[in-house]
XYZ file of C-alpha atoms in Angstrom:
402
model
C 0.000 0.000 0.000
C 1.549 3.338 -1.074
C 1.703 6.457 1.088
C -1.272 8.133 -0.666
C -3.543 5.172 0.041
C -2.378 5.046 3.662
C -3.088 8.750 4.047
C -6.571 8.391 2.520
C -7.282 5.432 4.812
C -6.189 7.418 7.888
C -8.380 10.342 6.836
C -11.314 7.976 6.349
C -11.060 6.553 9.865
C -10.470 9.996 11.364
C -13.568 11.399 9.681
C -15.566 8.245 10.391
C -15.053 8.509 14.145
C -15.567 12.264 14.343
C -18.889 12.434 16.250
C -19.803 15.911 15.010
C -18.972 15.040 11.426
C -20.877 11.754 11.318
C -24.172 13.435 10.546
C -22.807 14.815 7.264
C -21.114 11.624 6.097
C -22.541 9.543 3.215
C -25.085 6.854 4.230
C -22.617 4.018 3.683
C -20.091 5.647 6.041
C -22.758 5.938 8.732
C -23.510 2.234 8.335
C -19.794 1.427 8.564
C -19.512 3.420 11.785
C -22.453 1.544 13.307
C -20.865 -1.738 12.226
C -17.601 -0.850 13.967
C -19.458 0.335 17.089
C -21.530 -2.859 17.153
C -18.368 -4.946 17.408
C -17.565 -3.456 20.821
C -19.877 -5.531 23.023
C -19.420 -8.961 21.380
C -15.663 -8.395 21.238
C -15.564 -7.772 24.982
C -17.784 -10.794 25.667
C -15.647 -13.093 23.492
C -12.492 -12.073 25.346
C -14.064 -12.398 28.794
C -16.032 -15.625 28.337
C -13.332 -17.166 26.143
C -10.626 -16.437 28.730
C -12.811 -17.702 31.579
C -13.740 -20.839 29.650
C -10.073 -21.624 28.986
C -9.260 -21.105 32.684
C -12.115 -23.394 33.650
C -10.989 -26.116 31.242
C -7.493 -25.938 32.723
C -8.941 -26.199 36.258
C -7.617 -22.761 37.225
C -11.084 -21.578 38.304
C -14.196 -23.273 39.723
C -16.864 -24.536 37.324
C -18.863 -21.364 36.810
C -19.626 -21.625 33.090
C -21.909 -24.225 31.573
C -19.653 -25.619 28.791
C -22.413 -26.154 26.219
C -23.987 -22.741 26.686
C -20.584 -21.082 26.871
C -19.862 -22.479 23.410
C -23.264 -21.267 22.227
C -22.573 -17.847 23.746
C -19.223 -17.598 21.973
C -20.738 -18.829 18.711
C -23.369 -16.093 18.799
C -20.749 -13.406 19.444
C -18.421 -14.695 16.727
C -21.304 -14.966 14.249
C -22.175 -11.351 14.978
C -18.563 -10.270 14.428
C -18.467 -12.248 11.178
C -21.665 -10.560 9.948
C -20.265 -7.134 10.788
C -16.977 -7.992 9.091
C -18.968 -8.792 5.953
C -20.659 -5.388 6.246
C -17.326 -3.601 6.639
C -15.696 -5.373 3.672
C -18.690 -4.933 1.382
C -19.344 -1.400 2.635
C -15.847 -0.228 1.761
C -16.438 -1.425 -1.787
C -19.712 0.478 -1.953
C -17.937 3.685 -0.951
C -16.318 3.634 -4.409
C -19.642 3.309 -6.216
C -22.978 5.137 -6.256
C -24.896 2.200 -4.763
C -26.798 3.130 -1.587
C -27.900 -0.316 -0.460
C -29.877 -0.369 2.785
C -29.280 -4.093 3.092
C -26.052 -3.540 5.039
C -27.863 -1.430 7.629
C -30.413 -4.209 8.142
C -27.590 -6.734 8.525
C -25.990 -4.536 11.211
C -29.235 -3.834 13.073
C -30.664 -7.371 12.997
C -27.341 -8.941 13.932
C -27.034 -6.468 16.817
C -30.568 -7.209 18.031
C -30.261 -10.996 17.954
C -26.744 -11.118 19.393
C -27.409 -8.662 22.248
C -30.702 -10.188 23.312
C -29.485 -13.771 22.889
C -26.223 -13.336 24.801
C -27.817 -11.325 27.634
C -30.615 -13.926 27.754
C -28.042 -16.674 28.247
C -26.377 -14.555 30.937
C -29.734 -13.869 32.612
C -29.516 -10.080 32.176
C -31.693 -9.483 29.097
C -34.276 -7.511 31.088
C -31.616 -4.956 32.014
C -28.423 -5.178 29.968
C -30.109 -6.398 26.806
C -32.711 -3.646 26.767
C -30.117 -1.010 27.706
C -27.854 -1.977 24.804
C -30.782 -1.949 22.393
C -31.850 1.503 23.558
C -28.281 2.720 23.158
C -28.120 1.246 19.660
C -31.374 2.889 18.585
C -30.323 6.215 20.126
C -27.028 6.129 18.272
C -28.709 5.135 14.995
C -31.516 7.699 15.090
C -29.546 10.660 13.654
C -27.669 8.403 11.215
C -30.327 6.251 9.549
C -33.738 6.627 7.989
C -36.614 6.630 10.420
C -38.618 3.858 8.742
C -35.552 1.595 8.781
C -35.045 2.187 12.498
C -38.722 1.506 13.213
C -38.506 -1.779 11.287
C -35.542 -2.808 13.434
C -37.368 -1.606 16.554
C -40.374 -3.778 15.727
C -38.128 -6.787 15.196
C -36.406 -6.191 18.527
C -39.734 -5.905 20.344
C -41.027 -9.171 18.848
C -37.825 -11.065 19.689
C -37.682 -9.650 23.219
C -41.320 -10.661 23.770
C -40.584 -14.216 22.581
C -37.591 -14.539 24.912
C -39.613 -13.190 27.823
C -42.417 -15.700 27.241
C -39.951 -18.592 26.932
C -38.232 -17.489 30.139
C -41.302 -16.761 32.256
C -42.980 -20.056 31.316
C -39.794 -22.019 32.072
C -39.692 -23.397 28.534
C -36.068 -22.329 28.359
C -35.043 -20.364 31.465
C -32.561 -17.536 31.087
C -29.172 -17.517 32.778
C -28.064 -20.905 31.443
C -24.571 -19.600 30.754
C -23.623 -19.988 34.413
C -23.835 -23.238 36.327
C -23.304 -21.285 39.546
C -23.652 -17.657 40.552
C -20.584 -15.938 39.015
C -18.909 -15.255 42.373
C -15.670 -16.738 43.713
C -14.879 -16.329 47.404
C -17.545 -13.645 47.711
C -16.185 -11.593 44.817
C -17.538 -11.301 41.296
C -15.803 -13.702 38.934
C -12.850 -11.737 37.462
C -13.508 -12.266 33.708
C -17.163 -11.310 34.120
C -16.214 -8.315 36.323
C -13.802 -6.947 33.716
C -16.354 -7.548 30.977
C -18.959 -5.583 32.918
C -16.511 -2.747 33.547
C -15.542 -2.592 29.879
C -19.191 -2.635 28.845
C -19.933 0.184 31.289
C -17.201 2.443 29.930
C -18.084 1.425 26.375
C -21.689 2.454 26.998
C -20.509 5.868 28.171
C -18.467 6.192 24.970
C -21.450 5.320 22.796
C -23.642 7.699 24.797
C -21.120 10.482 24.199
C -21.102 9.791 20.452
C -24.912 9.684 20.430
C -25.058 13.071 22.190
C -22.575 14.585 19.733
C -24.352 13.289 16.633
C -27.739 14.362 18.001
C -26.363 17.830 18.772
C -24.981 18.063 15.241
C -28.352 16.894 13.911
C -30.115 19.660 15.851
C -27.702 22.294 14.527
C -28.294 21.113 10.976
C -32.063 21.083 11.444
C -31.936 24.665 12.713
C -29.836 25.655 9.703
C -32.283 23.948 7.328
C -35.147 25.774 9.000
C -33.309 29.089 8.705
C -32.588 28.482 5.027
C -36.202 27.499 4.346
C -37.322 30.804 5.886
C -34.720 32.973 4.161
C -34.427 34.552 0.733
C -31.100 33.227 -0.555
C -30.066 36.454 -2.311
C -30.889 39.170 0.212
C -30.872 36.972 3.356
C -34.164 38.556 4.381
C -37.107 36.387 5.384
C -39.025 34.958 2.447
C -42.717 35.395 1.712
C -43.898 32.226 3.461
C -42.054 33.012 6.699
C -43.164 36.646 6.577
C -46.816 35.688 6.263
C -46.535 33.032 8.971
C -44.836 35.273 11.527
C -46.917 38.361 10.775
C -50.159 36.356 11.027
C -49.074 35.004 14.426
C -48.195 38.467 15.724
C -51.382 39.952 14.271
C -53.532 37.420 16.105
C -51.792 38.285 19.369
C -52.109 42.008 18.717
C -55.721 41.566 17.767
C -56.447 40.186 21.221
C -54.633 43.070 22.905
C -55.931 45.725 20.453
C -52.407 47.154 20.087
C -51.223 48.988 16.986
C -49.101 47.500 14.246
C -48.116 48.581 10.760
C -47.021 47.200 7.428
C -44.763 48.867 4.879
C -44.930 47.533 1.328
C -42.208 48.637 -1.091
C -41.730 48.104 -4.831
C -38.692 49.320 -6.778
C -39.435 51.661 -9.683
C -38.413 50.556 -13.190
C -36.461 47.592 -11.859
C -37.023 45.587 -15.054
C -35.183 48.290 -16.972
C -32.095 47.746 -14.795
C -32.121 44.004 -15.521
C -32.660 44.548 -19.243
C -29.998 47.263 -19.556
C -27.219 46.118 -17.215
C -27.973 42.418 -16.705
C -29.403 40.332 -13.886
C -26.188 40.536 -11.892
C -26.763 44.294 -11.666
C -30.339 43.671 -10.544
C -29.092 41.281 -7.862
C -26.675 43.906 -6.592
C -29.505 46.440 -6.403
C -31.724 44.026 -4.455
C -28.929 43.342 -1.955
C -28.350 47.079 -1.475
C -32.086 47.670 -0.919
C -32.181 44.860 1.646
C -29.310 46.482 3.577
C -31.107 49.829 3.677
C -34.315 48.199 4.906
C -32.480 46.347 7.688
C -30.659 49.522 8.729
C -33.956 51.390 9.109
C -35.941 48.613 10.780
C -35.939 47.651 14.425
C -34.615 44.357 15.715
C -38.090 42.890 16.207
C -39.498 44.087 12.862
C -39.871 41.439 10.191
C -38.136 42.538 6.976
C -38.907 40.395 3.957
C -38.421 40.095 0.239
C -41.841 38.987 -0.936
C -40.668 38.250 -4.458
C -39.022 39.980 -7.402
C -38.464 43.641 -6.499
C -41.188 43.734 -3.827
C -40.266 44.067 -0.142
C -42.229 44.378 3.084
C -41.657 45.361 6.696
C -44.032 44.161 9.376
C -43.827 46.450 12.418
C -45.430 45.374 15.722
C -46.429 48.036 18.286
C -46.146 50.787 15.682
C -48.582 53.617 15.026
C -49.444 55.006 11.606
C -47.389 58.181 12.051
C -44.250 56.294 13.066
C -44.608 53.833 10.171
C -45.055 56.712 7.722
C -41.913 58.395 9.039
C -39.915 55.177 8.682
C -41.242 54.670 5.148
C -40.291 58.237 4.208
C -36.802 57.782 5.608
C -36.378 54.552 3.629
C -37.566 56.251 0.432
C -35.043 59.044 0.950
C -32.175 56.640 1.659
C -32.971 54.685 -1.496
C -33.103 57.856 -3.577
C -29.710 58.918 -2.216
C -28.121 55.508 -2.785
C -25.641 55.142 -5.665
C -24.797 51.610 -6.748
C -21.695 50.934 -8.827
C -22.003 48.087 -11.336
C -19.436 47.423 -14.082
C -18.348 51.067 -14.155
C -21.915 52.358 -14.196
C -23.614 54.286 -11.395
C -27.198 53.195 -10.801
C -29.773 55.264 -8.971
C -32.910 53.694 -7.587
C -36.268 54.844 -6.285
C -39.198 53.031 -4.772
C -42.923 53.409 -4.365
C -44.128 52.618 -0.859
C -47.525 51.859 0.638
C -48.231 51.951 4.388
C -51.156 50.445 6.280
C -51.889 50.244 9.977
C -54.083 48.397 12.447
C -56.507 49.103 14.201
C -58.663 49.813 11.185
C -62.334 49.014 10.698
C -61.559 47.339 7.354
C -58.678 45.185 8.639
C -59.540 41.844 10.240
C -56.419 39.830 9.437
C -52.937 40.012 8.004
C -54.344 39.588 4.481
C -56.420 42.751 4.911
C -53.400 44.624 6.260
C -51.314 43.637 3.236
C -54.171 44.398 0.862
C -54.487 47.927 2.202
C -50.740 48.474 1.947
C -50.852 47.137 -1.623
C -53.650 49.570 -2.527
C -51.566 52.419 -1.110
C -48.533 51.164 -3.068
C -50.576 51.139 -6.278
C -51.646 54.709 -5.527
C -47.990 55.713 -5.122
C -47.228 54.174 -8.541
C -50.216 55.916 -10.127
C -49.181 59.281 -8.704
C -45.773 59.198 -10.376
C -43.657 56.739 -8.325
C -40.937 57.509 -5.750
C -43.624 58.316 -3.204
C -44.989 57.107 0.110
C -48.742 56.691 0.400
C -50.536 55.861 3.629
C -53.717 53.812 3.332
C -56.762 55.742 4.481
C -55.170 59.190 4.130
C -56.870 61.720 1.865
C -53.868 64.012 1.635
C -50.618 62.268 0.759
C -48.577 65.364 0.073
C -46.559 65.230 3.282
C -45.365 61.746 2.325
C -44.557 62.465 -1.306
C -41.124 63.179 -2.662
C -40.044 66.786 -3.017
């Protein structure tokens, strides 16, 4: 193996066991991680029971293990390790292709379920250790695998656990057959079993830590997805859907308290001409500049949104009509003063703005508030553009441009 392949292999294992990075790994890498993690418990059991069985055969320890069930116990563990080894070998091949087979995940999960419940059943601890290991496995898998796949494995585990419980409780095949005697020697827990339990305890803490890290990373990613779904990708303002959702929620609360709120609706004048003359990249630059001006003139708790195209809105809780009109006028002035440099050209922009406010006898919901602001915006366009019009006002002169 050359140095490049060794380096790639080291990077693979480093990334594979990075808890925070697991959530962003390809599906096959997540399955490989679960396969490696699933080898922990059976590996510990094989070492402990195998060592104890050898000591017992050489008469170095009392007869604690039932020879037949010890062999069965070891066979189950080794079969599980063999199944996971198959997953690892085949999974590494799949990493070089586009195949996204879920079969390997089912091999890992079913082998884990049957080996954990079967071995803990033989040891007489399936009601505690077996269930604990299953819960840990499902917790670790939840951020890394598809939900329906996990639920299929969960259903299988529940059915198998129920069968073992019935067999045990009805004395058809009692649990705890691994030990012929209680695993204590001279009043102390049998050494191989003690070390196995200690290793399993620390291993469980390790898996719990990884589960916490992957779940935390999952939560961060979900928050980022939610933010992106609520955000206009160009201007980084809220998009139309989020604007309507949040403003409707606030309006309903305000409606119960009969407080004032306002809406500013803004549309850039002759924006299509900018796109047609200077290109869409120039239009994008204009939209970004407008978004910055709106954010600079809005309060922290105002909702500033790009509704679509060249249309923007500001939803302003606890704001009277006069204050909203003043803010709209200030925004119009800032836009008129703004010079935007694009490819050696200086672009000047203006906007027509409509303002509406609640309480109003004609406004019963956020749709009515937006409709009134839209009517005022249309009036501003009709009157020559680059103006602010307040819905319900008869004299708009104080809000018009000089």
